[in-house]
Amino acid sequence: MTPLVFIDGDQGTTGLEVRQWLAGRTDLRLLQLPSEHRKSAAHRAEALNDCDIALLCLPDDAAREAVALVRRPGVRVIDASSAHRTAPGWVYGLPELEAAQPGRIASAGRVSNPGCYPTGALALLKPLIDDGLLPADYPLVIHAVSGYSGRGRPGLEDHEGAGAATAVPFQVYGLGLNHKHVPEIQQHAGLAHAPVFVPAYGHYRQGIVLTMALHLRLLPAGVTAARLHAALQARYAGQAFIELQSLDKEVDARRLDPRGLNGSNRLRLAVFEQERTGQVLLAAVFDNLGKGAAGAAVQNLDLMLGLSAVPHLEPGDSLGRVRAA
């Protein structure tokens, strides 16, 4: 039987993207509620229990309520909210986290999609901590700038609606240093202490640049930028969705464009260094609506359906369709 997938919240930012990425596929069926039934708990409960995989694109509280509505044991769930990212019994849906993760996702009944910012942070941190190159108690500071679509509908309305001309061009937030992504990063990276996380929104629709600065003098003896780069290279060799820039010492003229991978499920990592000061900058570029949301959800969906991956998600690929932004 062709698997039946229900997207609960298919009119939200992530839900609309997931629908677009799945458009035209013949290896699954989408169960969609008529517009007049989308907010009906009874109709949603029926759909949640009729499908094979429920993909939740909802706010946190609504996602928890949706999970509680699932009664049929055979229904599997992918939650794109942050409600279950550190919850016991849920498999963390970052396939590249470690070698065994794709298998865990493939056999899981409950999968929690990673947050957009944690996707980039964990891709950089986990290999370095696992290899002992970065101490688990390192005093990390993470900076990240996302497109305004990361705010969901309010961001789109502010920057694309009637008041777009007066929209704030750059906005740093999370200044209480208690952003909801911090526990997720700490837990799945294996950090001894919470990192300082400084997120921001820019006046562009989608895409993320995330950076972390390291001081080599605070790392174990003998750790260099080249060793950090080699650890990332070894971890992600053969990975379909992660690429690593070469370790280029002539980088003063380089720029990181947060929109560089928009419309794909790819994640680009880089290591930059300043030998004179012993400073290193780790960086990640990816689409907050792609690898940071809908693309990741489709990647996890396909693992759960037992389908093989393709190099990246573009229009016409077997994994789905996405609008180039």
mmCIF file of C-alpha atoms in Angstrom:
data_model
loop_
_atom_site.group_PDB
_atom_site.id
_atom_site.type_symbol
_atom_site.label_atom_id
_atom_site.label_comp_id
_atom_site.label_asym_id
_atom_site.label_seq_id
_atom_site.Cartn_x
_atom_site.Cartn_y
_atom_site.Cartn_z
ATOM 1 C CA MET A 1 0.000 0.000 0.000
ATOM 2 C CA THR A 2 1.217 3.515 -0.784
ATOM 3 C CA PRO A 3 1.870 5.219 2.587
ATOM 4 C CA LEU A 4 -0.554 7.928 3.654
ATOM 5 C CA VAL A 5 0.961 11.129 5.091
ATOM 6 C CA PHE A 6 -1.006 13.804 6.940
ATOM 7 C CA ILE A 7 0.521 17.267 7.422
ATOM 8 C CA ASP A 8 -1.130 18.817 10.453
ATOM 9 C CA GLY A 9 -0.633 22.559 10.070
ATOM 10 C CA ASP A 10 -0.135 22.596 6.321
ATOM 11 C CA GLN A 11 -1.035 26.299 6.063
ATOM 12 C CA GLY A 12 1.855 27.516 8.221
ATOM 13 C CA THR A 13 5.275 28.524 6.928
ATOM 14 C CA THR A 14 6.869 25.093 7.354
ATOM 15 C CA GLY A 15 3.722 23.183 6.411
ATOM 16 C CA LEU A 16 3.376 25.020 3.122
ATOM 17 C CA GLU A 17 7.018 24.320 2.315
ATOM 18 C CA VAL A 18 6.645 20.618 3.106
ATOM 19 C CA ARG A 19 3.600 20.412 0.842
ATOM 20 C CA GLN A 20 5.555 22.046 -1.947
ATOM 21 C CA TRP A 21 8.509 19.703 -1.480
ATOM 22 C CA LEU A 22 6.189 16.687 -1.641
ATOM 23 C CA ALA A 23 4.167 17.932 -4.619
ATOM 24 C CA GLY A 24 4.043 15.537 -7.522
ATOM 25 C CA ARG A 25 5.348 12.505 -5.670
ATOM 26 C CA THR A 26 3.782 9.177 -6.532
ATOM 27 C CA ASP A 27 5.419 7.073 -3.814
ATOM 28 C CA LEU A 28 3.151 8.465 -1.101
ATOM 29 C CA ARG A 29 -0.333 9.921 -0.699
ATOM 30 C CA LEU A 30 -1.135 13.173 1.087
ATOM 31 C CA LEU A 31 -4.203 13.314 3.307
ATOM 32 C CA GLN A 32 -5.549 16.875 3.299
ATOM 33 C CA LEU A 33 -8.468 18.280 5.259
ATOM 34 C CA PRO A 34 -10.912 20.707 3.652
ATOM 35 C CA SER A 35 -10.334 24.272 4.816
ATOM 36 C CA GLU A 36 -13.452 24.241 6.986
ATOM 37 C CA HIS A 37 -12.153 21.217 8.938
ATOM 38 C CA ARG A 38 -8.552 22.276 9.568
ATOM 39 C CA LYS A 39 -9.313 23.702 13.013
ATOM 40 C CA SER A 40 -11.750 20.979 13.997
ATOM 41 C CA ALA A 41 -10.260 18.772 16.719
ATOM 42 C CA ALA A 42 -12.545 15.906 15.709
ATOM 43 C CA HIS A 43 -11.561 15.980 12.047
ATOM 44 C CA ARG A 44 -7.876 16.425 12.873
ATOM 45 C CA ALA A 45 -8.023 13.486 15.301
ATOM 46 C CA GLU A 46 -9.605 11.335 12.610
ATOM 47 C CA ALA A 47 -6.887 12.269 10.105
ATOM 48 C CA LEU A 48 -4.123 11.766 12.660
ATOM 49 C CA ASN A 49 -5.341 8.231 13.292
ATOM 50 C CA ASP A 50 -6.079 7.340 9.665
ATOM 51 C CA CYS A 51 -2.603 8.147 8.330
ATOM 52 C CA ASP A 52 0.609 6.123 8.385
ATOM 53 C CA ILE A 53 2.857 9.104 9.221
ATOM 54 C CA ALA A 54 1.693 12.383 10.742
ATOM 55 C CA LEU A 55 3.935 15.369 10.124
ATOM 56 C CA LEU A 56 3.229 18.123 12.659
ATOM 57 C CA CYS A 57 3.937 21.688 11.509
ATOM 58 C CA LEU A 58 2.402 23.375 14.530
ATOM 59 C CA PRO A 59 3.298 25.620 17.471
ATOM 60 C CA ASP A 60 4.656 23.717 20.463
ATOM 61 C CA ASP A 61 1.458 23.487 22.510
ATOM 62 C CA ALA A 62 -0.610 22.493 19.490
ATOM 63 C CA ALA A 63 1.967 19.807 18.620
ATOM 64 C CA ARG A 64 1.674 18.323 22.103
ATOM 65 C CA GLU A 65 -2.103 18.307 21.751
ATOM 66 C CA ALA A 66 -1.841 16.605 18.355
ATOM 67 C CA VAL A 67 0.368 13.850 19.748
ATOM 68 C CA ALA A 68 -2.184 13.260 22.503
ATOM 69 C CA LEU A 69 -4.872 12.812 19.822
ATOM 70 C CA VAL A 70 -2.991 9.915 18.226
ATOM 71 C CA ARG A 71 -4.584 6.712 19.525
ATOM 72 C CA ARG A 72 -3.830 4.133 16.845
ATOM 73 C CA PRO A 73 -0.544 2.341 17.663
ATOM 74 C CA GLY A 74 0.604 2.138 14.035
ATOM 75 C CA VAL A 75 0.713 5.896 13.462
ATOM 76 C CA ARG A 76 4.237 7.332 13.332
ATOM 77 C CA VAL A 77 4.909 11.003 14.012
ATOM 78 C CA ILE A 78 7.412 13.597 12.849
ATOM 79 C CA ASP A 79 7.168 16.764 14.947
ATOM 80 C CA ALA A 80 8.634 19.885 13.323
ATOM 81 C CA SER A 81 8.035 21.998 16.440
ATOM 82 C CA SER A 82 10.421 22.310 19.379
ATOM 83 C CA ALA A 83 8.038 20.520 21.755
ATOM 84 C CA HIS A 84 9.839 17.165 21.810
ATOM 85 C CA ARG A 85 13.459 17.857 20.828
ATOM 86 C CA THR A 86 14.808 16.944 24.252
ATOM 87 C CA ALA A 87 11.945 14.673 25.319
ATOM 88 C CA PRO A 88 12.523 11.040 26.346
ATOM 89 C CA GLY A 89 11.135 8.519 23.893
ATOM 90 C CA TRP A 90 11.640 10.741 20.866
ATOM 91 C CA VAL A 91 14.408 10.178 18.311
ATOM 92 C CA TYR A 92 16.237 13.344 17.344
ATOM 93 C CA GLY A 93 15.764 13.858 13.612
ATOM 94 C CA LEU A 94 19.243 14.973 12.554
ATOM 95 C CA PRO A 95 20.432 12.018 10.451
ATOM 96 C CA GLU A 96 24.003 13.328 10.304
ATOM 97 C CA LEU A 97 24.335 13.573 14.104
ATOM 98 C CA GLU A 98 26.195 10.251 14.230
ATOM 99 C CA ALA A 99 26.533 7.074 12.195
ATOM 100 C CA ALA A 100 23.662 5.222 13.861
ATOM 101 C CA GLN A 101 21.177 8.087 13.665
ATOM 102 C CA PRO A 102 19.649 7.303 10.233
ATOM 103 C CA GLY A 103 18.827 3.798 11.426
ATOM 104 C CA ARG A 104 17.259 5.117 14.605
ATOM 105 C CA ILE A 105 15.106 7.527 12.608
ATOM 106 C CA ALA A 106 14.131 4.848 10.089
ATOM 107 C CA SER A 107 12.736 2.580 12.800
ATOM 108 C CA ALA A 108 11.312 5.247 15.122
ATOM 109 C CA GLY A 109 7.686 5.809 15.947
ATOM 110 C CA ARG A 110 8.324 9.353 17.173
ATOM 111 C CA VAL A 111 10.848 11.690 15.524
ATOM 112 C CA SER A 112 11.503 15.293 16.512
ATOM 113 C CA ASN A 113 12.788 17.508 13.712
ATOM 114 C CA PRO A 114 15.815 19.591 14.754
ATOM 115 C CA GLY A 115 15.597 23.351 15.158
ATOM 116 C CA CYS A 116 17.053 25.445 12.367
ATOM 117 C CA TYR A 117 19.874 27.021 14.388
ATOM 118 C CA PRO A 118 20.757 23.770 16.229
ATOM 119 C CA THR A 119 21.141 22.015 12.864
ATOM 120 C CA GLY A 120 24.124 24.211 11.984
ATOM 121 C CA ALA A 121 25.537 24.339 15.502
ATOM 122 C CA LEU A 122 25.383 20.578 16.043
ATOM 123 C CA ALA A 123 26.852 19.762 12.636
ATOM 124 C CA LEU A 124 29.920 21.781 13.641
ATOM 125 C CA LEU A 125 30.151 20.846 17.315
ATOM 126 C CA LYS A 126 29.338 17.136 17.551
ATOM 127 C CA PRO A 127 32.294 15.758 15.541
ATOM 128 C CA LEU A 128 34.778 17.993 17.351
ATOM 129 C CA ILE A 129 33.498 17.063 20.814
ATOM 130 C CA ASP A 130 33.282 13.368 19.921
ATOM 131 C CA ASP A 131 36.918 13.419 18.744
ATOM 132 C CA GLY A 132 38.135 15.212 21.860
ATOM 133 C CA LEU A 133 39.257 18.285 19.935
ATOM 134 C CA LEU A 134 36.758 20.597 21.607
ATOM 135 C CA PRO A 135 36.278 20.235 25.376
ATOM 136 C CA ALA A 136 32.682 19.723 26.467
ATOM 137 C CA ASP A 137 33.087 22.618 28.913
ATOM 138 C CA TYR A 138 34.400 25.110 26.346
ATOM 139 C CA PRO A 139 32.785 28.570 26.873
ATOM 140 C CA LEU A 140 30.932 28.682 23.559
ATOM 141 C CA VAL A 141 29.283 31.730 22.036
ATOM 142 C CA ILE A 142 27.103 31.070 18.976
ATOM 143 C CA HIS A 143 26.013 33.861 16.636
ATOM 144 C CA ALA A 144 23.419 33.268 13.936
ATOM 145 C CA VAL A 145 21.401 35.391 11.515
ATOM 146 C CA SER A 146 18.282 34.013 9.835
ATOM 147 C CA GLY A 147 15.964 35.334 7.173
ATOM 148 C CA TYR A 148 12.720 36.812 8.466
ATOM 149 C CA SER A 149 10.749 33.716 7.458
ATOM 150 C CA GLY A 150 12.222 32.171 10.606
ATOM 151 C CA ARG A 151 9.640 34.210 12.513
ATOM 152 C CA GLY A 152 6.830 32.477 10.629
ATOM 153 C CA ARG A 153 3.783 34.434 9.500
ATOM 154 C CA PRO A 154 4.571 37.535 11.612
ATOM 155 C CA GLY A 155 7.939 37.846 9.871
ATOM 156 C CA LEU A 156 6.405 37.489 6.446
ATOM 157 C CA GLU A 157 3.735 40.053 7.247
ATOM 158 C CA ASP A 158 6.274 42.562 8.604
ATOM 159 C CA HIS A 159 8.647 42.303 5.647
ATOM 160 C CA GLU A 160 6.299 41.495 2.768
ATOM 161 C CA GLY A 161 3.063 43.134 3.868
ATOM 162 C CA ALA A 162 1.781 46.692 3.724
ATOM 163 C CA GLY A 163 4.383 47.968 6.195
ATOM 164 C CA ALA A 164 7.389 46.328 4.533
ATOM 165 C CA ALA A 165 9.034 49.692 3.787
ATOM 166 C CA THR A 166 9.417 50.357 7.498
ATOM 167 C CA ALA A 167 10.399 46.834 8.575
ATOM 168 C CA VAL A 168 13.443 46.654 10.861
ATOM 169 C CA PRO A 169 16.417 45.672 8.630
ATOM 170 C CA PHE A 170 18.313 43.792 11.348
ATOM 171 C CA GLN A 171 17.111 42.656 14.745
ATOM 172 C CA VAL A 172 18.997 40.804 17.488
ATOM 173 C CA TYR A 173 16.737 38.916 19.872
ATOM 174 C CA GLY A 174 16.908 36.292 22.612
ATOM 175 C CA LEU A 175 18.736 38.811 24.787
ATOM 176 C CA GLY A 176 17.647 37.050 27.964
ATOM 177 C CA LEU A 177 20.063 34.286 26.854
ATOM 178 C CA ASN A 178 17.374 31.650 27.377
ATOM 179 C CA HIS A 179 16.354 30.895 23.787
ATOM 180 C CA LYS A 180 14.478 27.613 23.477
ATOM 181 C CA HIS A 181 17.177 26.175 21.199
ATOM 182 C CA VAL A 182 19.846 26.331 23.929
ATOM 183 C CA PRO A 183 18.849 23.106 25.788
ATOM 184 C CA GLU A 184 18.575 21.312 22.443
ATOM 185 C CA ILE A 185 22.093 22.334 21.421
ATOM 186 C CA GLN A 186 23.559 21.520 24.828
ATOM 187 C CA GLN A 187 21.949 18.084 25.081
ATOM 188 C CA HIS A 188 22.642 16.787 21.594
ATOM 189 C CA ALA A 189 26.165 18.218 21.354
ATOM 190 C CA GLY A 190 27.085 16.805 24.760
ATOM 191 C CA LEU A 191 28.075 20.183 26.220
ATOM 192 C CA ALA A 192 28.737 20.453 29.947
ATOM 193 C CA HIS A 193 27.350 24.002 30.071
ATOM 194 C CA ALA A 194 24.775 25.968 28.134
ATOM 195 C CA PRO A 195 26.309 27.966 25.280
ATOM 196 C CA VAL A 196 25.667 31.674 24.903
ATOM 197 C CA PHE A 197 23.371 31.897 21.894
ATOM 198 C CA VAL A 198 22.826 35.214 20.094
ATOM 199 C CA PRO A 199 20.266 34.926 17.254
ATOM 200 C CA ALA A 200 19.157 37.647 14.840
ATOM 201 C CA TYR A 201 16.845 38.246 11.900
ATOM 202 C CA GLY A 202 17.870 40.079 8.741
ATOM 203 C CA HIS A 203 15.833 41.828 6.057
ATOM 204 C CA TYR A 204 15.922 38.907 3.613
ATOM 205 C CA ARG A 205 13.425 36.080 3.285
ATOM 206 C CA GLN A 206 15.364 32.935 4.087
ATOM 207 C CA GLY A 207 18.800 31.491 4.755
ATOM 208 C CA ILE A 208 21.114 31.283 7.772
ATOM 209 C CA VAL A 209 24.729 32.070 8.553
ATOM 210 C CA LEU A 210 25.830 30.640 11.918
ATOM 211 C CA THR A 211 29.301 31.188 13.387
ATOM 212 C CA MET A 212 31.275 30.162 16.467
ATOM 213 C CA ALA A 213 34.697 31.556 17.385
ATOM 214 C CA LEU A 214 37.324 29.373 19.099
ATOM 215 C CA HIS A 215 40.661 30.206 20.730
ATOM 216 C CA LEU A 216 43.221 27.481 20.061
ATOM 217 C CA ARG A 217 44.936 28.219 23.383
ATOM 218 C CA LEU A 218 41.799 26.972 25.160
ATOM 219 C CA LEU A 219 41.731 23.699 23.203
ATOM 220 C CA PRO A 220 43.784 20.557 23.933
ATOM 221 C CA ALA A 221 47.468 20.725 23.055
ATOM 222 C CA GLY A 222 48.164 20.188 19.377
ATOM 223 C CA VAL A 223 44.711 21.088 18.128
ATOM 224 C CA THR A 224 44.925 23.254 15.012
ATOM 225 C CA ALA A 225 42.476 24.589 12.474
ATOM 226 C CA ALA A 226 43.661 21.858 10.116
ATOM 227 C CA ARG A 227 42.812 19.167 12.674
ATOM 228 C CA LEU A 228 39.381 20.658 13.263
ATOM 229 C CA HIS A 229 38.775 20.749 9.517
ATOM 230 C CA ALA A 230 40.010 17.171 9.102
ATOM 231 C CA ALA A 231 37.619 15.953 11.817
ATOM 232 C CA LEU A 232 34.663 17.522 10.031
ATOM 233 C CA GLN A 233 35.862 16.130 6.713
ATOM 234 C CA ALA A 234 36.161 12.617 8.141
ATOM 235 C CA ARG A 235 32.742 12.759 9.800
ATOM 236 C CA TYR A 236 30.858 13.952 6.713
ATOM 237 C CA ALA A 237 32.663 12.091 3.955
ATOM 238 C CA GLY A 238 30.002 10.610 1.703
ATOM 239 C CA GLN A 239 27.131 12.500 3.320
ATOM 240 C CA ALA A 240 24.626 13.562 0.696
ATOM 241 C CA PHE A 241 23.504 16.799 2.304
ATOM 242 C CA ILE A 242 26.606 18.214 4.009
ATOM 243 C CA GLU A 243 29.551 19.817 2.239
ATOM 244 C CA LEU A 244 32.767 21.236 3.688
ATOM 245 C CA GLN A 245 34.649 24.171 2.199
ATOM 246 C CA SER A 246 38.384 23.761 1.742
ATOM 247 C CA LEU A 247 40.637 25.246 4.421
ATOM 248 C CA ASP A 248 41.608 28.426 2.599
ATOM 249 C CA LYS A 249 44.196 30.655 4.286
ATOM 250 C CA GLU A 250 43.518 33.589 1.960
ATOM 251 C CA VAL A 251 40.066 34.338 3.293
ATOM 252 C CA ASP A 252 40.023 38.084 3.992
ATOM 253 C CA ALA A 253 38.098 38.723 0.778
ATOM 254 C CA ARG A 254 35.633 35.866 1.335
ATOM 255 C CA ARG A 255 32.005 36.446 2.245
ATOM 256 C CA LEU A 256 29.315 34.147 3.581
ATOM 257 C CA ASP A 257 25.950 34.667 1.904
ATOM 258 C CA PRO A 258 23.138 33.268 4.086
ATOM 259 C CA ARG A 259 21.045 32.763 0.934
ATOM 260 C CA GLY A 260 23.697 30.640 -0.785
ATOM 261 C CA LEU A 261 21.892 27.317 -0.323
ATOM 262 C CA ASN A 262 18.290 28.518 -0.420
ATOM 263 C CA GLY A 263 15.942 26.069 -2.062
ATOM 264 C CA SER A 264 17.998 23.026 -1.093
ATOM 265 C CA ASN A 265 18.443 20.605 1.780
ATOM 266 C CA ARG A 266 22.202 21.143 1.825
ATOM 267 C CA LEU A 267 24.353 22.417 4.668
ATOM 268 C CA ARG A 268 27.750 24.023 3.976
ATOM 269 C CA LEU A 269 30.379 24.068 6.723
ATOM 270 C CA ALA A 270 33.622 26.030 6.843
ATOM 271 C CA VAL A 271 36.651 26.554 9.073
ATOM 272 C CA PHE A 272 38.546 29.854 8.969
ATOM 273 C CA GLU A 273 41.704 30.664 10.894
ATOM 274 C CA GLN A 274 44.026 33.469 11.903
ATOM 275 C CA GLU A 275 47.381 31.863 12.647
ATOM 276 C CA ARG A 276 48.903 34.980 14.244
ATOM 277 C CA THR A 277 46.294 35.173 17.003
ATOM 278 C CA GLY A 278 45.426 31.494 17.219
ATOM 279 C CA GLN A 279 41.779 32.154 16.469
ATOM 280 C CA VAL A 280 39.416 29.921 14.504
ATOM 281 C CA LEU A 281 35.940 30.610 13.180
ATOM 282 C CA LEU A 282 33.516 27.752 12.527
ATOM 283 C CA ALA A 283 30.680 28.571 10.133
ATOM 284 C CA ALA A 284 27.554 26.997 8.676
ATOM 285 C CA VAL A 285 25.332 28.205 5.826
ATOM 286 C CA PHE A 286 21.951 26.664 5.030
ATOM 287 C CA ASP A 287 18.303 27.414 4.274
ATOM 288 C CA ASN A 288 16.213 27.850 7.431
ATOM 289 C CA LEU A 289 13.199 26.597 5.445
ATOM 290 C CA GLY A 290 15.231 23.801 3.828
ATOM 291 C CA LYS A 291 17.718 21.855 5.912
ATOM 292 C CA GLY A 292 16.482 23.902 8.862
ATOM 293 C CA ALA A 293 12.816 22.879 8.521
ATOM 294 C CA ALA A 294 10.901 21.410 5.567
ATOM 295 C CA GLY A 295 13.868 19.773 3.856
ATOM 296 C CA ALA A 296 14.867 18.064 7.089
ATOM 297 C CA ALA A 297 11.295 16.888 7.628
ATOM 298 C CA VAL A 298 11.186 15.348 4.151
ATOM 299 C CA GLN A 299 14.603 13.761 4.694
ATOM 300 C CA ASN A 300 13.331 12.161 7.912
ATOM 301 C CA LEU A 301 10.079 11.158 6.239
ATOM 302 C CA ASP A 302 11.973 9.336 3.521
ATOM 303 C CA LEU A 303 14.150 7.531 6.056
ATOM 304 C CA MET A 304 11.016 6.378 7.861
ATOM 305 C CA LEU A 305 9.541 5.250 4.530
ATOM 306 C CA GLY A 306 12.723 3.343 3.666
ATOM 307 C CA LEU A 307 13.555 5.509 0.658
ATOM 308 C CA SER A 308 17.107 6.367 -0.397
ATOM 309 C CA ALA A 309 18.433 9.925 -0.411
ATOM 310 C CA VAL A 310 19.532 12.042 -3.358
ATOM 311 C CA PRO A 311 22.348 14.637 -3.248
ATOM 312 C CA HIS A 312 20.032 17.565 -2.509
ATOM 313 C CA LEU A 313 16.448 18.644 -2.785
ATOM 314 C CA GLU A 314 15.740 20.616 -5.919
ATOM 315 C CA PRO A 315 12.753 20.859 -8.281
ATOM 316 C CA GLY A 316 12.128 17.489 -9.869
ATOM 317 C CA ASP A 317 14.164 15.411 -7.396
ATOM 318 C CA SER A 318 12.553 12.259 -6.086
ATOM 319 C CA LEU A 319 12.416 13.715 -2.583
ATOM 320 C CA GLY A 320 10.258 16.629 -3.561
ATOM 321 C CA ARG A 321 9.955 20.064 -5.054
ATOM 322 C CA VAL A 322 10.952 23.400 -3.623
ATOM 323 C CA ARG A 323 10.711 26.947 -4.795
ATOM 324 C CA ALA A 324 14.100 28.532 -5.434
ATOM 325 C CA ALA A 325 14.300 31.717 -3.358
#
